[in-house]
Structures are given as structure tokens and as C-alpha cells.
Amino acid sequence: DGGITQSPKYLFRKEGQNVTLSCEQNLNHDAMYWYRQDPGQGLRLIYYSQIVNDFQKGDIAEGYSVSREKKESFPLTVTSAQKNPTAFYLCASSISAGDTDTQYFGPGTRLTVL
Amino acid sequence: GNSVTQMEGPVTLSEEAFLTINCTYTATGYPSLFWYVQYPGEGLQLLLKATKADDKGSNKGFEATYRKETTSFHLEKGSVQVSDSAVYFCALRGATGSQGNLIFGKGTKLSVKP
């Protein structure tokens, strides 16, 4: 079955530590995205990548970093510079970055900073 | 800039009631419009979409019509079920300067009682 996997489902981190969230897709999609979801809020875009070895900042990139070395993988690192990292993180992908292309989402990772 | 406004919840209905969740948008150009659904603890699933004015998206008994004259994309279902309880997000994609990224509303929580 094709789809998007995110791991782990739950993640706990101590303050001051960096942590990396995994996102893998086997849909052969060019574009991938990371969103952050806070309670009662819509999703906000952190980073996106339209093609391998290229990525751009979204609306709330500060304190986060990404890489896109392979088409199927788009890991997100939450650094210690992120002031309020506790949130639900969602990864998505689409065939391309075209306006009509549907984005498909993974199941999410819930990060809690202790 | 581009934005999406949807009615605030929570919305509580009895089974078999009629559902409307209002969504209006602000965008330049001609965006694509989407409804996503999120069940507790899960990622988002695409419910339906419309890519041009007067298009009607439909799926699982839900439908929404892209109304450019009123900049709206209201979600409707004639008879809700308990299994429809979830959070519903309206989103737009495309239009000038968006790089193909999704802009989300804040979500509307629906609870359906037996």
C-alpha cells in the first residue's frame, strides 16, 4: 500500500535537546511539507520541498530545520531554539506543488517537551 | 494575503440531522478549495475538493460547491452519523504567491449524538 509514514507517534524531549521527526512516503511524490498543529488552531506551514535537494521556509520556520536528500524522505529537526515546540506535527506530500494537486497527510507525531 | 475563515465550533447534532459548516475565503486569482477531516489522534484525510468556480465536490454523503461570487465553500451533509464526529478543516491552495501551499481554517469540531 502506498502512503506516508511518520515516526514515532509520540515523542518526549527534555528542554534544550534537538529532536528529529521522520517522514517517509512511497507515493513517488515530488513535493513534501511539514505542518504544525496547536489545539484549536489550523495547521501552519513550517517547511516545504518541491523537489529533492531543495526546500523553502514556510510561515513558522524559526527553530526548525529540514533536509531532502532523497525523494521519499523529508525529516524535520526541532532544535533547542524553538521556543514552544510542544505540538502535533503533520507531514504531507503531493505529486507536485501545482495549485490543484491534493496533499496527502501522514498520521502525525505528537511532541511533548518536558 | 490569502486566508480561510470557517465557523467556530463545537457543533453538536443528533444523528440524522442536517449539517452545514460555513467556510469563506480571501484570495487573489482562482484558488483550489478543499475540505479535510481529522479523526481523534489521527492525521488529516482529504474529504473533497473543487478546483474551479461552480464545481461541486462530493464524497461519503458530504458535498460543497465552489461559489466565487460569495467566496464560499460551505460543507453540507443531509443526514449525519455518529461516525462523522471529527474536526473538519477548510483549506485553499494556489492563487498568487502561495507556492502551491495549503492555507487552513482553524477547524470546526463536530460531535454527533446517537
PDB file of C-alpha atoms in Angstrom:
ATOM      1  CA  ASP A   1       0.000   0.000   0.000  1.00  0.00           C
ATOM      2  CA  GLY A   2       1.239   3.467  -0.839  1.00  0.00           C
ATOM      3  CA  GLY A   3       1.208   6.107   1.820  1.00  0.00           C
ATOM      4  CA  ILE A   4       3.008   8.395   4.219  1.00  0.00           C
ATOM      5  CA  THR A   5       4.510   7.156   7.449  1.00  0.00           C
ATOM      6  CA  GLN A   6       5.642   9.260  10.378  1.00  0.00           C
ATOM      7  CA  SER A   7       7.556   8.036  13.349  1.00  0.00           C
ATOM      8  CA  PRO A   8       7.411   7.968  16.233  1.00  0.00           C
ATOM      9  CA  LYS A   9       3.739   8.550  17.056  1.00  0.00           C
ATOM     10  CA  TYR A  10       4.627  10.076  20.442  1.00  0.00           C
ATOM     11  CA  LEU A  11       7.890  11.779  21.302  1.00  0.00           C
ATOM     12  CA  PHE A  12       9.123  13.288  24.529  1.00  0.00           C
ATOM     13  CA  ARG A  13      12.027  15.665  24.751  1.00  0.00           C
ATOM     14  CA  LYS A  14      13.811  17.485  27.503  1.00  0.00           C
ATOM     15  CA  GLU A  15      14.296  21.206  27.161  1.00  0.00           C
ATOM     16  CA  GLY A  16      17.497  22.088  25.327  1.00  0.00           C
ATOM     17  CA  GLN A  17      17.593  18.911  23.252  1.00  0.00           C
ATOM     18  CA  ASN A  18      17.263  18.667  19.491  1.00  0.00           C
ATOM     19  CA  VAL A  19      14.906  16.005  18.159  1.00  0.00           C
ATOM     20  CA  THR A  20      14.274  14.676  14.644  1.00  0.00           C
ATOM     21  CA  LEU A  21      10.865  13.602  13.342  1.00  0.00           C
ATOM     22  CA  SER A  22      10.757  11.117  10.495  1.00  0.00           C
ATOM     23  CA  CYS A  23       8.560  11.328   7.401  1.00  0.00           C
ATOM     24  CA  GLU A  24       8.666   8.777   4.578  1.00  0.00           C
ATOM     25  CA  GLN A  25       6.447   8.428   1.516  1.00  0.00           C
ATOM     26  CA  ASN A  26       6.275   5.744  -1.156  1.00  0.00           C
ATOM     27  CA  LEU A  27       3.843   7.617  -3.414  1.00  0.00           C
ATOM     28  CA  ASN A  28       6.596   8.868  -5.734  1.00  0.00           C
ATOM     29  CA  HIS A  29       5.553  12.436  -4.930  1.00  0.00           C
ATOM     30  CA  ASP A  30       7.903  15.310  -5.686  1.00  0.00           C
ATOM     31  CA  ALA A  31       6.597  17.767  -3.091  1.00  0.00           C
ATOM     32  CA  MET A  32       6.642  17.311   0.685  1.00  0.00           C
ATOM     33  CA  TYR A  33       5.534  19.533   3.558  1.00  0.00           C
ATOM     34  CA  TRP A  34       5.720  19.887   7.326  1.00  0.00           C
ATOM     35  CA  TYR A  35       2.886  21.466   9.307  1.00  0.00           C
ATOM     36  CA  ARG A  36       2.428  22.220  12.960  1.00  0.00           C
ATOM     37  CA  GLN A  37      -0.975  21.935  14.663  1.00  0.00           C
ATOM     38  CA  ASP A  38      -1.794  23.512  18.024  1.00  0.00           C
ATOM     39  CA  PRO A  39      -5.061  22.989  19.941  1.00  0.00           C
ATOM     40  CA  GLY A  40      -7.935  24.945  18.432  1.00  0.00           C
ATOM     41  CA  GLN A  41      -5.759  26.165  15.588  1.00  0.00           C
ATOM     42  CA  GLY A  42      -5.496  25.359  11.943  1.00  0.00           C
ATOM     43  CA  LEU A  43      -2.308  23.938  10.522  1.00  0.00           C
ATOM     44  CA  ARG A  44       0.664  26.213   9.968  1.00  0.00           C
ATOM     45  CA  LEU A  45       3.365  25.513   7.406  1.00  0.00           C
ATOM     46  CA  ILE A  46       6.911  25.043   8.730  1.00  0.00           C
ATOM     47  CA  TYR A  47       8.923  23.996   5.658  1.00  0.00           C
ATOM     48  CA  TYR A  48       8.218  22.592   2.237  1.00  0.00           C
ATOM     49  CA  SER A  49      10.201  20.963  -0.527  1.00  0.00           C
ATOM     50  CA  GLN A  50       9.168  20.943  -4.169  1.00  0.00           C
ATOM     51  CA  ILE A  51      11.969  18.633  -5.302  1.00  0.00           C
ATOM     52  CA  VAL A  52      14.945  16.689  -3.993  1.00  0.00           C
ATOM     53  CA  ASN A  53      17.799  18.789  -2.587  1.00  0.00           C
ATOM     54  CA  ASP A  54      15.630  21.894  -2.415  1.00  0.00           C
ATOM     55  CA  PHE A  55      13.417  23.285   0.336  1.00  0.00           C
ATOM     56  CA  GLN A  56      11.913  26.605   1.416  1.00  0.00           C
ATOM     57  CA  LYS A  57      10.792  28.141   4.682  1.00  0.00           C
ATOM     58  CA  GLY A  58       7.118  28.312   5.442  1.00  0.00           C
ATOM     59  CA  ASP A  59       5.330  30.669   7.801  1.00  0.00           C
ATOM     60  CA  ILE A  60       6.910  29.465  11.054  1.00  0.00           C
ATOM     61  CA  ALA A  61      10.374  28.081  10.188  1.00  0.00           C
ATOM     62  CA  GLU A  62      12.291  29.603  13.102  1.00  0.00           C
ATOM     63  CA  GLY A  63      13.747  26.928  15.371  1.00  0.00           C
ATOM     64  CA  TYR A  64      13.283  24.145  12.806  1.00  0.00           C
ATOM     65  CA  SER A  65      15.477  22.598  10.109  1.00  0.00           C
ATOM     66  CA  VAL A  66      14.902  20.066   7.337  1.00  0.00           C
ATOM     67  CA  SER A  67      16.759  18.114   4.677  1.00  0.00           C
ATOM     68  CA  ARG A  68      15.643  16.478   1.442  1.00  0.00           C
ATOM     69  CA  GLU A  69      18.408  14.161   0.324  1.00  0.00           C
ATOM     70  CA  LYS A  70      16.033  11.524  -1.033  1.00  0.00           C
ATOM     71  CA  LYS A  71      12.726  11.871  -2.816  1.00  0.00           C
ATOM     72  CA  GLU A  72      10.902   9.688  -0.324  1.00  0.00           C
ATOM     73  CA  SER A  73      12.226  11.228   2.888  1.00  0.00           C
ATOM     74  CA  PHE A  74      11.797  14.663   4.494  1.00  0.00           C
ATOM     75  CA  PRO A  75      12.948  14.654   8.149  1.00  0.00           C
ATOM     76  CA  LEU A  76      12.227  17.611  10.421  1.00  0.00           C
ATOM     77  CA  THR A  77      14.569  18.608  13.254  1.00  0.00           C
ATOM     78  CA  VAL A  78      13.127  20.604  16.120  1.00  0.00           C
ATOM     79  CA  THR A  79      16.048  22.482  17.607  1.00  0.00           C
ATOM     80  CA  SER A  80      16.527  23.909  21.076  1.00  0.00           C
ATOM     81  CA  ALA A  81      15.960  27.347  19.533  1.00  0.00           C
ATOM     82  CA  GLN A  82      12.262  26.568  19.075  1.00  0.00           C
ATOM     83  CA  LYS A  83      10.620  28.398  21.983  1.00  0.00           C
ATOM     84  CA  ASN A  84       7.422  26.368  22.239  1.00  0.00           C
ATOM     85  CA  PRO A  85       7.883  23.020  20.491  1.00  0.00           C
ATOM     86  CA  THR A  86       5.073  21.041  22.148  1.00  0.00           C
ATOM     87  CA  ALA A  87       2.592  20.388  19.332  1.00  0.00           C
ATOM     88  CA  PHE A  88       1.229  17.862  16.847  1.00  0.00           C
ATOM     89  CA  TYR A  89       3.402  17.685  13.719  1.00  0.00           C
ATOM     90  CA  LEU A  90       1.993  16.568  10.385  1.00  0.00           C
ATOM     91  CA  CYS A  91       3.881  15.667   7.245  1.00  0.00           C
ATOM     92  CA  ALA A  92       2.234  15.767   3.823  1.00  0.00           C
ATOM     93  CA  SER A  93       3.123  15.130   0.203  1.00  0.00           C
ATOM     94  CA  SER A  94       1.687  15.880  -3.229  1.00  0.00           C
ATOM     95  CA  ILE A  95       2.515  14.860  -6.779  1.00  0.00           C
ATOM     96  CA  SER A  96       3.896  18.319  -7.391  1.00  0.00           C
ATOM     97  CA  ALA A  97       3.451  21.809  -5.987  1.00  0.00           C
ATOM     98  CA  GLY A  98       0.748  22.572  -8.527  1.00  0.00           C
ATOM     99  CA  ASP A  99      -2.296  24.503  -7.401  1.00  0.00           C
ATOM    100  CA  THR A 100      -4.786  21.711  -7.925  1.00  0.00           C
ATOM    101  CA  ASP A 101      -2.704  18.870  -6.553  1.00  0.00           C
ATOM    102  CA  THR A 102      -4.064  17.193  -3.464  1.00  0.00           C
ATOM    103  CA  GLN A 103      -1.864  16.976  -0.394  1.00  0.00           C
ATOM    104  CA  TYR A 104      -1.924  13.646   1.441  1.00  0.00           C
ATOM    105  CA  PHE A 105      -1.129  13.563   5.134  1.00  0.00           C
ATOM    106  CA  GLY A 106       0.650  11.164   7.433  1.00  0.00           C
ATOM    107  CA  PRO A 107      -0.747  10.129  10.843  1.00  0.00           C
ATOM    108  CA  GLY A 108       1.289  12.743  12.731  1.00  0.00           C
ATOM    109  CA  THR A 109       3.800  12.854  15.587  1.00  0.00           C
ATOM    110  CA  ARG A 110       2.869  14.367  18.939  1.00  0.00           C
ATOM    111  CA  LEU A 111       5.903  16.051  20.501  1.00  0.00           C
ATOM    112  CA  THR A 112       5.913  16.936  24.175  1.00  0.00           C
ATOM    113  CA  VAL A 113       8.701  18.907  25.816  1.00  0.00           C
ATOM    114  CA  LEU A 114       9.169  18.009  29.465  1.00  0.00           C
TER     115      LEU A 114
ATOM    116  CA  GLY B   1      -2.890  37.743   1.859  1.00  0.00           C
ATOM    117  CA  ASN B   2      -4.777  34.527   1.370  1.00  0.00           C
ATOM    118  CA  SER B   3      -6.947  33.352   4.246  1.00  0.00           C
ATOM    119  CA  VAL B   4      -9.737  30.975   5.180  1.00  0.00           C
ATOM    120  CA  THR B   5     -12.455  31.621   7.754  1.00  0.00           C
ATOM    121  CA  GLN B   6     -14.720  28.845   8.962  1.00  0.00           C
ATOM    122  CA  MET B   7     -17.438  28.775  11.557  1.00  0.00           C
ATOM    123  CA  GLU B   8     -16.315  28.179  15.089  1.00  0.00           C
ATOM    124  CA  GLY B   9     -17.370  25.068  16.876  1.00  0.00           C
ATOM    125  CA  PRO B  10     -18.028  22.914  18.522  1.00  0.00           C
ATOM    126  CA  VAL B  11     -21.100  21.852  16.607  1.00  0.00           C
ATOM    127  CA  THR B  12     -23.292  19.235  18.304  1.00  0.00           C
ATOM    128  CA  LEU B  13     -26.008  17.453  16.318  1.00  0.00           C
ATOM    129  CA  SER B  14     -28.264  14.479  16.736  1.00  0.00           C
ATOM    130  CA  GLU B  15     -27.911  11.547  14.369  1.00  0.00           C
ATOM    131  CA  GLU B  16     -29.679  12.087  11.020  1.00  0.00           C
ATOM    132  CA  ALA B  17     -29.639  15.875  11.406  1.00  0.00           C
ATOM    133  CA  PHE B  18     -28.616  18.185   8.561  1.00  0.00           C
ATOM    134  CA  LEU B  19     -25.092  19.584   8.719  1.00  0.00           C
ATOM    135  CA  THR B  20     -23.724  22.852   7.397  1.00  0.00           C
ATOM    136  CA  ILE B  21     -20.237  24.128   8.192  1.00  0.00           C
ATOM    137  CA  ASN B  22     -19.593  27.540   6.702  1.00  0.00           C
ATOM    138  CA  CYS B  23     -16.317  28.412   5.016  1.00  0.00           C
ATOM    139  CA  THR B  24     -15.359  31.643   3.284  1.00  0.00           C
ATOM    140  CA  TYR B  25     -12.044  32.596   1.769  1.00  0.00           C
ATOM    141  CA  THR B  26      -9.957  35.558   0.673  1.00  0.00           C
ATOM    142  CA  ALA B  27      -7.562  35.059  -2.216  1.00  0.00           C
ATOM    143  CA  THR B  28      -6.347  36.655  -5.382  1.00  0.00           C
ATOM    144  CA  GLY B  29      -6.764  34.674  -8.537  1.00  0.00           C
ATOM    145  CA  TYR B  30      -8.538  31.324  -8.640  1.00  0.00           C
ATOM    146  CA  PRO B  31      -7.595  29.025  -5.768  1.00  0.00           C
ATOM    147  CA  SER B  32      -8.462  25.360  -5.391  1.00  0.00           C
ATOM    148  CA  LEU B  33     -10.602  24.601  -2.348  1.00  0.00           C
ATOM    149  CA  PHE B  34     -10.524  21.575  -0.071  1.00  0.00           C
ATOM    150  CA  TRP B  35     -12.255  20.043   2.924  1.00  0.00           C
ATOM    151  CA  TYR B  36     -10.173  17.785   5.141  1.00  0.00           C
ATOM    152  CA  VAL B  37     -11.376  15.687   8.095  1.00  0.00           C
ATOM    153  CA  GLN B  38      -9.361  14.740  11.177  1.00  0.00           C
ATOM    154  CA  TYR B  39     -10.485  11.912  13.449  1.00  0.00           C
ATOM    155  CA  PRO B  40      -9.169  11.920  17.040  1.00  0.00           C
ATOM    156  CA  GLY B  41      -5.439  11.287  17.266  1.00  0.00           C
ATOM    157  CA  GLU B  42      -5.001  10.952  13.516  1.00  0.00           C
ATOM    158  CA  GLY B  43      -3.679  12.919  10.579  1.00  0.00           C
ATOM    159  CA  LEU B  44      -5.869  14.701   8.047  1.00  0.00           C
ATOM    160  CA  GLN B  45      -7.780  12.922   5.309  1.00  0.00           C
ATOM    161  CA  LEU B  46      -8.995  14.621   2.169  1.00  0.00           C
ATOM    162  CA  LEU B  47     -12.795  14.674   2.175  1.00  0.00           C
ATOM    163  CA  LEU B  48     -13.495  16.548  -1.067  1.00  0.00           C
ATOM    164  CA  LYS B  49     -12.159  19.266  -3.307  1.00  0.00           C
ATOM    165  CA  ALA B  50     -13.138  21.692  -6.082  1.00  0.00           C
ATOM    166  CA  THR B  51     -10.711  23.361  -8.433  1.00  0.00           C
ATOM    167  CA  LYS B  52     -12.839  25.934 -10.268  1.00  0.00           C
ATOM    168  CA  ALA B  53     -15.900  28.083  -9.794  1.00  0.00           C
ATOM    169  CA  ASP B  54     -19.270  26.273  -9.645  1.00  0.00           C
ATOM    170  CA  ASP B  55     -17.581  22.881  -9.219  1.00  0.00           C
ATOM    171  CA  LYS B  56     -19.214  20.650  -6.631  1.00  0.00           C
ATOM    172  CA  GLY B  57     -17.034  18.290  -4.638  1.00  0.00           C
ATOM    173  CA  SER B  58     -18.705  15.284  -3.028  1.00  0.00           C
ATOM    174  CA  ASN B  59     -17.709  12.231  -1.007  1.00  0.00           C
ATOM    175  CA  LYS B  60     -19.329   9.961   1.616  1.00  0.00           C
ATOM    176  CA  GLY B  61     -22.553  11.987   1.511  1.00  0.00           C
ATOM    177  CA  PHE B  62     -20.749  15.296   2.065  1.00  0.00           C
ATOM    178  CA  GLU B  63     -20.762  17.989  -0.581  1.00  0.00           C
ATOM    179  CA  ALA B  64     -19.533  21.541  -1.099  1.00  0.00           C
ATOM    180  CA  THR B  65     -19.910  23.957  -4.009  1.00  0.00           C
ATOM    181  CA  TYR B  66     -17.231  26.461  -5.030  1.00  0.00           C
ATOM    182  CA  ARG B  67     -19.035  29.815  -5.113  1.00  0.00           C
ATOM    183  CA  LYS B  68     -16.794  32.538  -6.449  1.00  0.00           C
ATOM    184  CA  GLU B  69     -19.438  35.248  -6.207  1.00  0.00           C
ATOM    185  CA  THR B  70     -19.716  34.760  -2.437  1.00  0.00           C
ATOM    186  CA  THR B  71     -16.127  33.411  -1.969  1.00  0.00           C
ATOM    187  CA  SER B  72     -17.578  30.441  -0.106  1.00  0.00           C
ATOM    188  CA  PHE B  73     -17.202  26.657   0.048  1.00  0.00           C
ATOM    189  CA  HIS B  74     -19.715  25.522   2.669  1.00  0.00           C
ATOM    190  CA  LEU B  75     -19.729  21.853   3.679  1.00  0.00           C
ATOM    191  CA  GLU B  76     -23.109  20.073   3.862  1.00  0.00           C
ATOM    192  CA  LYS B  77     -24.447  16.631   4.639  1.00  0.00           C
ATOM    193  CA  GLY B  78     -28.087  15.676   4.629  1.00  0.00           C
ATOM    194  CA  SER B  79     -28.026  13.113   7.447  1.00  0.00           C
ATOM    195  CA  VAL B  80     -25.052  12.865   9.810  1.00  0.00           C
ATOM    196  CA  GLN B  81     -23.966   9.723  11.636  1.00  0.00           C
ATOM    197  CA  VAL B  82     -22.135   9.218  14.910  1.00  0.00           C
ATOM    198  CA  SER B  83     -19.099   8.135  12.868  1.00  0.00           C
ATOM    199  CA  ASP B  84     -18.929  11.620  11.318  1.00  0.00           C
ATOM    200  CA  SER B  85     -17.756  13.055  14.641  1.00  0.00           C
ATOM    201  CA  ALA B  86     -14.412  14.686  13.861  1.00  0.00           C
ATOM    202  CA  VAL B  87     -12.746  18.030  13.203  1.00  0.00           C
ATOM    203  CA  TYR B  88     -13.320  19.473   9.731  1.00  0.00           C
ATOM    204  CA  PHE B  89     -10.863  21.852   8.079  1.00  0.00           C
ATOM    205  CA  CYS B  90     -11.494  24.070   5.092  1.00  0.00           C
ATOM    206  CA  ALA B  91      -8.385  24.927   3.057  1.00  0.00           C
ATOM    207  CA  LEU B  92      -7.331  26.710  -0.086  1.00  0.00           C
ATOM    208  CA  ARG B  93      -4.381  26.261  -2.376  1.00  0.00           C
ATOM    209  CA  GLY B  94      -2.999  28.258  -5.215  1.00  0.00           C
ATOM    210  CA  ALA B  95      -3.661  31.851  -6.146  1.00  0.00           C
ATOM    211  CA  THR B  96      -0.915  34.382  -6.361  1.00  0.00           C
ATOM    212  CA  GLY B  97       2.259  33.893  -4.379  1.00  0.00           C
ATOM    213  CA  SER B  98       1.199  30.832  -2.438  1.00  0.00           C
ATOM    214  CA  GLN B  99       3.760  28.468  -3.979  1.00  0.00           C
ATOM    215  CA  GLY B 100       1.042  25.861  -4.003  1.00  0.00           C
ATOM    216  CA  ASN B 101       0.859  25.643  -0.206  1.00  0.00           C
ATOM    217  CA  LEU B 102      -2.322  24.953   1.696  1.00  0.00           C
ATOM    218  CA  ILE B 103      -3.884  27.696   3.810  1.00  0.00           C
ATOM    219  CA  PHE B 104      -6.125  26.220   6.518  1.00  0.00           C
ATOM    220  CA  GLY B 105      -9.037  27.470   8.539  1.00  0.00           C
ATOM    221  CA  LYS B 106      -8.950  26.832  12.289  1.00  0.00           C
ATOM    222  CA  GLY B 107     -11.169  23.778  12.098  1.00  0.00           C
ATOM    223  CA  THR B 108     -14.699  23.008  13.284  1.00  0.00           C
ATOM    224  CA  LYS B 109     -15.283  20.194  15.735  1.00  0.00           C
ATOM    225  CA  LEU B 110     -18.422  18.171  15.059  1.00  0.00           C
ATOM    226  CA  SER B 111     -19.983  15.887  17.646  1.00  0.00           C
ATOM    227  CA  VAL B 112     -22.896  13.686  16.607  1.00  0.00           C
ATOM    228  CA  LYS B 113     -25.018  12.155  19.384  1.00  0.00           C
ATOM    229  CA  PRO B 114     -26.991   8.925  18.932  1.00  0.00           C
TER     230      PRO B 114
END
